[in-house]
CSV table of C-alpha atoms in Angstrom, one decimal:
chain,number,residue,atom,x,y,z
X,79,MET,CA,22.7,-78.0,-20.1
X,80,LYS,CA,21.6,-75.1,-22.2
X,81,LYS,CA,18.0,-75.7,-21.2
X,82,THR,CA,19.1,-75.7,-17.5
X,83,LEU,CA,20.9,-72.3,-17.9
X,84,LEU,CA,18.1,-70.5,-19.9
X,85,PRO,CA,15.7,-69.9,-17.0
X,86,PHE,CA,18.6,-68.7,-14.8
X,87,LEU,CA,19.8,-66.3,-17.5
X,88,ILE,CA,16.3,-64.9,-18.0
X,89,SER,CA,15.8,-64.4,-14.3
X,90,PHE,CA,19.2,-62.7,-13.9
X,91,SER,CA,18.5,-60.4,-16.8
X,92,LEU,CA,15.2,-59.3,-15.3
X,93,VAL,CA,16.8,-58.6,-11.9
X,94,PHE,CA,19.6,-56.7,-13.6
X,95,ILE,CA,17.2,-54.5,-15.6
X,96,PHE,CA,15.1,-53.9,-12.5
X,97,CYS,CA,18.1,-52.7,-10.5
X,98,LEU,CA,19.2,-50.3,-13.2
X,99,THR,CA,15.7,-48.9,-13.5
X,100,PHE,CA,15.4,-48.5,-9.7
X,101,ILE,CA,18.8,-46.7,-9.4
X,102,ARG,CA,17.9,-44.4,-12.3
X,103,CYS,CA,14.4,-43.6,-10.9
X,104,THR,CA,15.9,-42.9,-7.5
X,105,GLU,CA,18.5,-40.5,-9.0
X,106,GLU,CA,15.9,-38.7,-11.0
X,107,SER,CA,13.6,-38.3,-8.0
X,108,SER,CA,16.4,-36.9,-5.8
X,109,THR,CA,17.2,-34.3,-8.5
X,110,THR,CA,13.6,-33.3,-8.8
X,111,LEU,CA,13.0,-32.9,-5.1
X,112,ALA,CA,16.3,-31.2,-4.2
X,113,PRO,CA,15.1,-27.6,-4.8
X,114,TYR,CA,12.2,-28.0,-2.4
X,115,GLU,CA,14.3,-29.3,0.5
X,116,GLY,CA,14.8,-26.9,3.5
X,117,GLN,CA,12.9,-23.8,4.6
X,118,ARG,CA,11.7,-21.2,2.1
X,119,ASN,CA,13.3,-17.8,2.8
X,120,LEU,CA,11.1,-14.9,4.1
X,121,GLU,CA,10.5,-12.4,1.4
X,122,MET,CA,8.8,-9.0,1.6
X,123,LEU,CA,6.0,-8.9,-1.0
X,124,LYS,CA,4.2,-5.6,-0.6
X,125,VAL,CA,4.0,-2.5,1.5
X,126,THR,CA,0.9,-0.5,0.5
X,127,LEU,CA,0.9,3.3,0.2
X,128,ASN,CA,-1.1,4.5,3.1
X,129,TYR,CA,-0.9,6.4,6.4
X,130,THR,CA,-1.3,2.9,8.0
X,131,PRO,CA,0.1,0.6,5.3
X,132,ASP,CA,-0.4,-3.2,5.0
X,133,ILE,CA,2.8,-5.2,5.1
X,134,GLN,CA,2.6,-8.6,3.2
X,135,TRP,CA,5.3,-11.2,3.0
X,136,LEU,CA,6.0,-14.8,1.7
X,137,GLY,CA,7.8,-17.6,3.4
X,138,GLY,CA,5.8,-18.5,6.4
X,139,ARG,CA,4.7,-17.3,9.8
X,140,VAL,CA,6.8,-14.9,11.8
X,141,ALA,CA,7.1,-13.8,15.4
X,142,ALA,CA,7.4,-10.0,14.8
X,143,VAL,CA,6.8,-7.3,12.2
X,144,GLY,CA,8.3,-3.9,12.6
X,145,VAL,CA,8.9,-0.5,11.1
X,146,ASN,CA,12.0,1.7,11.8
X,147,LYS,CA,12.5,5.3,10.8
X,148,GLY,CA,15.6,5.3,8.6
X,149,LYS,CA,17.7,2.8,6.6
X,150,ARG,CA,18.1,0.0,9.2
X,151,ALA,CA,16.0,-2.6,10.9
X,152,ALA,CA,16.8,-2.6,14.6
X,153,LEU,CA,15.4,-2.8,18.1
X,154,ASP,CA,16.5,0.6,19.1
X,155,THR,CA,15.4,4.3,19.2
X,156,SER,CA,14.5,4.3,15.5
X,157,LEU,CA,11.7,1.8,16.1
X,158,VAL,CA,8.2,3.4,15.5
X,159,TRP,CA,5.9,0.4,15.2
X,160,LEU,CA,6.0,-3.3,16.2
X,161,THR,CA,3.7,-6.2,16.5
X,162,THR,CA,4.9,-9.4,18.2
X,163,ALA,CA,3.8,-13.0,19.1
X,164,GLN,CA,5.1,-15.5,21.5
X,165,ASP,CA,6.1,-17.8,18.7
X,166,ASN,CA,6.0,-17.9,14.9
X,167,SER,CA,2.2,-17.4,14.6
X,168,ILE,CA,1.8,-14.1,12.7
X,169,SER,CA,0.6,-15.0,9.2
X,170,SER,CA,0.7,-13.4,5.7
X,171,TYR,CA,0.2,-9.7,6.5
X,172,VAL,CA,-0.3,-7.1,9.1
X,173,THR,CA,-1.5,-3.5,9.2
X,174,VAL,CA,0.6,-0.7,10.8
X,175,GLY,CA,-1.2,0.7,13.8
X,176,GLU,CA,-3.0,-2.5,14.7
X,177,ASN,CA,-2.0,-4.8,17.6
X,178,THR,CA,0.9,-2.6,18.5
X,179,ASP,CA,3.4,-3.9,21.1
X,180,VAL,CA,3.8,-0.5,22.8
X,181,ASP,CA,5.7,-1.9,25.8
X,182,LYS,CA,8.4,-3.5,23.6
X,183,ILE,CA,8.8,-0.4,21.5
X,184,LEU,CA,9.3,1.7,24.6
X,185,SER,CA,11.7,-0.8,26.1
X,186,CYS,CA,13.9,-0.4,23.0
X,187,GLY,CA,13.8,3.4,23.4
X,188,GLY,CA,11.6,3.8,20.3
X,189,THR,CA,8.6,6.1,19.9
X,190,PRO,CA,5.2,4.4,19.1
X,191,VAL,CA,3.1,5.9,16.4
X,192,ASP,CA,-0.4,5.2,15.1
X,193,SER,CA,0.4,6.2,11.5
X,194,LEU,CA,3.4,7.0,9.3
X,195,GLN,CA,4.5,10.2,7.6
X,196,ASP,CA,4.6,11.1,4.0
X,197,GLU,CA,8.0,11.7,2.3
X,198,THR,CA,9.8,9.8,5.0
X,199,GLU,CA,12.2,6.9,4.7
X,200,TYR,CA,11.3,3.8,6.6
X,201,THR,CA,12.5,0.2,6.9
X,202,PHE,CA,9.8,-2.4,7.0
X,203,TRP,CA,10.8,-5.9,8.3
X,204,VAL,CA,9.5,-9.3,9.2
X,205,ALA,CA,11.4,-11.8,11.5
X,206,GLU,CA,11.0,-15.3,12.9
X,207,LYS,CA,11.6,-15.9,16.5
X,208,ALA,CA,15.2,-17.1,15.9
X,209,ALA,CA,16.0,-13.8,14.3
X,210,LEU,CA,14.3,-11.8,17.0
X,211,ASP,CA,16.1,-13.6,19.7
X,212,ALA,CA,19.4,-13.0,17.9
X,213,LEU,CA,18.6,-9.3,17.7
X,214,PHE,CA,19.1,-9.5,13.9
X,215,ASP,CA,22.8,-10.4,14.3
X,216,SER,CA,23.6,-12.0,11.0
X,217,THR,CA,26.4,-14.1,12.6
X,218,ALA,CA,23.9,-15.6,15.1
X,219,MET,CA,21.0,-16.5,12.8
X,220,SER,CA,20.2,-18.1,9.5
X,221,PRO,CA,19.4,-15.4,6.8
X,222,GLU,CA,16.1,-17.1,5.8
X,223,PHE,CA,14.6,-16.1,9.2
X,224,PHE,CA,14.5,-12.4,8.3
X,225,SER,CA,13.6,-10.0,5.5
X,226,ASP,CA,13.4,-6.2,5.2
X,227,SER,CA,12.8,-3.4,2.7
X,228,THR,CA,13.8,0.3,2.9
X,229,PHE,CA,12.2,3.1,0.9
X,230,ILE,CA,10.7,6.6,1.1
X,231,LEU,CA,6.9,6.4,1.8
X,232,ARG,CA,4.9,8.6,-0.6
X,233,PHE,CA,1.1,8.7,-0.5
X,234,LEU,CA,0.2,12.4,-0.7
X,235,LEU,CA,-0.3,13.7,-4.2
X,236,LYS,CA,2.1,16.6,-4.6
X,237,GLY,CA,0.5,19.9,-5.6
X,238,GLN,CA,-0.6,23.4,-4.6
X,239,PHE,CA,-3.8,24.5,-3.0
X,240,GLY,CA,-5.7,27.8,-2.8
X,241,GLY,CA,-9.1,29.5,-2.9
X,242,ALA,CA,-11.2,31.9,-1.1
X,243,LYS,CA,-10.0,33.7,2.0
X,244,ASP,CA,-11.7,34.7,5.3
X,245,PRO,CA,-11.6,38.3,6.6
X,246,GLN,CA,-8.3,37.6,8.4
X,247,GLY,CA,-6.7,36.7,5.1
X,248,ASP,CA,-6.5,32.9,5.7
X,249,LEU,CA,-7.8,30.3,3.3
X,250,ILE,CA,-11.3,29.2,4.2
X,251,VAL,CA,-10.0,25.6,3.8
X,252,GLN,CA,-6.7,23.8,3.2
X,253,LEU,CA,-6.9,20.9,0.8
X,254,LYS,CA,-5.0,17.8,0.3
X,255,VAL,CA,-5.3,14.7,-1.9
X,256,PHE,CA,-3.8,11.4,-0.8
X,257,ARG,CA,-3.7,7.8,-1.8
X,258,GLU,CA,-5.1,5.1,0.5
X,259,GLU,CA,-4.0,1.7,-0.8
X,260,THR,CA,-4.7,-1.6,0.9
X,261,LEU,CA,-4.3,-5.2,-0.1
X,262,MET,CA,-8.0,-5.2,-1.2
X,263,GLU,CA,-8.4,-1.8,-2.9
X,264,ASP,CA,-6.7,1.4,-4.1
X,265,LYS,CA,-8.4,4.7,-3.7
X,266,TYR,CA,-7.8,8.5,-3.6
X,267,ILE,CA,-9.2,10.8,-1.1
X,268,ILE,CA,-9.9,14.6,-0.9
X,269,ASP,CA,-9.6,16.0,2.5
X,270,TRP,CA,-9.7,19.5,4.0
X,271,THR,CA,-9.4,21.5,7.2
X,272,PRO,CA,-11.4,22.7,8.9
X,273,ASN,CA,-13.6,19.7,8.3
X,274,THR,CA,-16.7,21.7,9.5
X,275,ILE,CA,-17.0,23.6,6.3
X,276,PRO,CA,-19.2,21.9,3.7
X,277,PHE,CA,-19.3,22.3,-0.1
X,278,ARG,CA,-21.9,21.7,-2.7
X,279,ARG,CA,-19.8,20.9,-5.8
X,280,ILE,CA,-16.6,19.0,-6.4
X,281,ALA,CA,-15.0,18.7,-9.9
X,282,ILE,CA,-11.7,17.3,-11.3
X,283,ARG,CA,-10.4,18.2,-14.7
X,284,GLU,CA,-7.3,17.8,-16.8
X,285,GLY,CA,-5.5,21.1,-16.7
X,286,SER,CA,-4.0,23.7,-14.4
X,287,PHE,CA,-7.0,25.9,-13.7
X,288,GLY,CA,-10.7,25.7,-12.8
X,289,ALA,CA,-13.2,25.3,-15.6
X,290,PHE,CA,-16.2,23.2,-16.7
X,291,THR,CA,-14.3,21.8,-19.6
X,292,GLU,CA,-12.2,18.6,-19.7
X,293,LEU,CA,-13.9,17.3,-16.5
X,294,ILE,CA,-13.3,13.7,-15.5
X,295,TRP,CA,-15.4,13.7,-12.3
X,296,HIS,CA,-18.2,16.1,-11.1
X,297,ILE,CA,-20.6,15.8,-8.2
X,298,VAL,CA,-23.2,18.4,-7.4
X,299,THR,CA,-25.7,19.1,-4.5
X,300,PRO,CA,-29.2,19.4,-5.9
X,301,ASP,CA,-30.8,22.9,-6.0
X,302,GLY,CA,-32.7,23.7,-2.8
X,303,VAL,CA,-30.5,21.5,-0.7
X,304,PRO,CA,-28.0,23.1,1.7
X,305,ASP,CA,-24.3,22.6,1.2
X,306,ASN,CA,-23.8,19.0,2.3
X,307,ILE,CA,-20.4,17.6,1.1
X,308,TYR,CA,-18.0,17.1,4.1
X,309,PRO,CA,-14.6,15.6,4.1
X,310,PRO,CA,-13.2,13.1,3.6
X,311,VAL,CA,-14.4,12.4,0.1
X,312,VAL,CA,-13.4,9.3,-1.8
X,313,ILE,CA,-12.8,10.2,-5.5
X,314,GLY,CA,-15.2,8.3,-7.7
X,315,SER,CA,-17.5,7.2,-4.9
X,316,THR,CA,-21.2,7.8,-4.5
X,317,ILE,CA,-21.8,10.7,-2.1
X,318,PRO,CA,-25.2,10.6,-0.4
X,319,GLY,CA,-27.4,13.7,-1.1
X,320,THR,CA,-25.5,14.6,-4.3
X,321,ASP,CA,-26.0,14.1,-8.1
X,322,LEU,CA,-23.3,12.5,-10.2
X,323,ALA,CA,-22.8,14.8,-13.2
X,324,ILE,CA,-19.8,13.1,-14.6
X,325,PRO,CA,-18.7,9.6,-13.5
X,326,TRP,CA,-15.1,8.8,-12.6
X,327,PRO,CA,-13.3,7.0,-15.5
X,328,GLU,CA,-12.3,3.4,-15.1
X,329,THR,CA,-8.7,4.4,-16.1
X,330,GLY,CA,-8.5,6.7,-13.1
X,331,PHE,CA,-5.6,9.1,-12.9
X,332,GLU,CA,-3.1,8.8,-15.8
X,333,SER,CA,0.6,9.4,-15.6
X,334,ASN,CA,2.3,12.6,-16.9
X,335,THR,CA,-0.9,14.6,-16.5
X,336,VAL,CA,-1.7,17.7,-14.5
X,337,TYR,CA,-5.1,17.6,-12.7
X,338,PHE,CA,-7.1,20.4,-11.1
X,339,VAL,CA,-9.5,19.7,-8.2
X,340,TRP,CA,-12.0,22.5,-7.6
X,341,MET,CA,-14.8,22.9,-5.1
X,342,ALA,CA,-17.5,25.5,-4.5
X,343,ASN,CA,-20.0,26.3,-1.8
X,344,SER,CA,-23.2,28.4,-1.8
X,345,ASP,CA,-21.1,31.6,-1.7
X,346,TRP,CA,-19.6,30.9,-5.2
X,347,VAL,CA,-20.9,32.6,-8.3
X,348,ILE,CA,-20.9,30.1,-11.2
X,349,ASN,CA,-18.1,30.4,-13.6
X,350,ASP,CA,-16.0,32.6,-11.3
X,351,PHE,CA,-12.7,30.7,-11.5
X,352,ARG,CA,-10.5,33.5,-10.1
X,353,PRO,CA,-7.9,31.9,-7.7
X,354,SER,CA,-9.5,33.6,-4.6
X,355,ALA,CA,-13.1,33.7,-5.7
X,356,PRO,CA,-15.6,33.7,-2.8
X,357,GLY,CA,-16.8,30.2,-1.9
X,358,TYR,CA,-14.1,28.6,-4.1
X,359,ALA,CA,-11.3,26.1,-3.2
X,360,TRP,CA,-8.8,24.2,-5.4
X,361,TYR,CA,-5.9,21.9,-5.5
X,362,ARG,CA,-3.6,21.6,-8.5
X,363,ILE,CA,-2.1,18.1,-8.7
X,364,PHE,CA,1.4,18.2,-10.3
X,365,ALA,CA,2.2,15.7,-13.0
X,366,PHE,CA,0.6,12.5,-11.8
């Protein structure tokens, strides 16, 4: 009798152990996979500092990306930029000013713009078709279909400009320095108006006034060559027809530092750093 029951007991034990193992493995697999079930929420990743910023997000493709002036995302008169698709086919990132849906903006009462303004509060947003169809009504859509971010856009480096004046008492040029950040690079640009006036020397130093000391970047037009530096000028770049006297440091601008950009044309007398010296223009960048 014992010999008859032994094979049965062994078989039963193996089946029992298999069932326990199967149930345990199934429970462990369910616990592991649970966090990945369902759709990932849309999440604003980056808005670059630029007149025409890049907008990047995570969570999948969307049907619309927009910018509103002010604190709220809406399809109303505060809408200044919008790009749309028939379905959720816009992927990863867009650039403000490209593929603008002008008709849709106007139909909402908004004002289409090609670029954004410095020191202005904007709301940047991305939306799937379900959120767009629901007009962003939180009671009529699932929250993972929409994401936004509100902040004041700042890309101009704050400072003060000056320099030589014309016979009418106006500055020969008005300078500005601004940041142009994209998803691929981050650079700073010197620009001036009128853009028809060339210079032959541009220098940047640490300090509040012009000088040849403490320079961190310096480009010069060679002797015998007419003034040939026109705007815009990318700081640290190679300018055709000029010599690089001092290369731009890899560290770039450093925080809590005052910088002074000065430029000179053929009317300038070397070492004349008076604020209104002939042929001289400058821009003092407040604590960077």
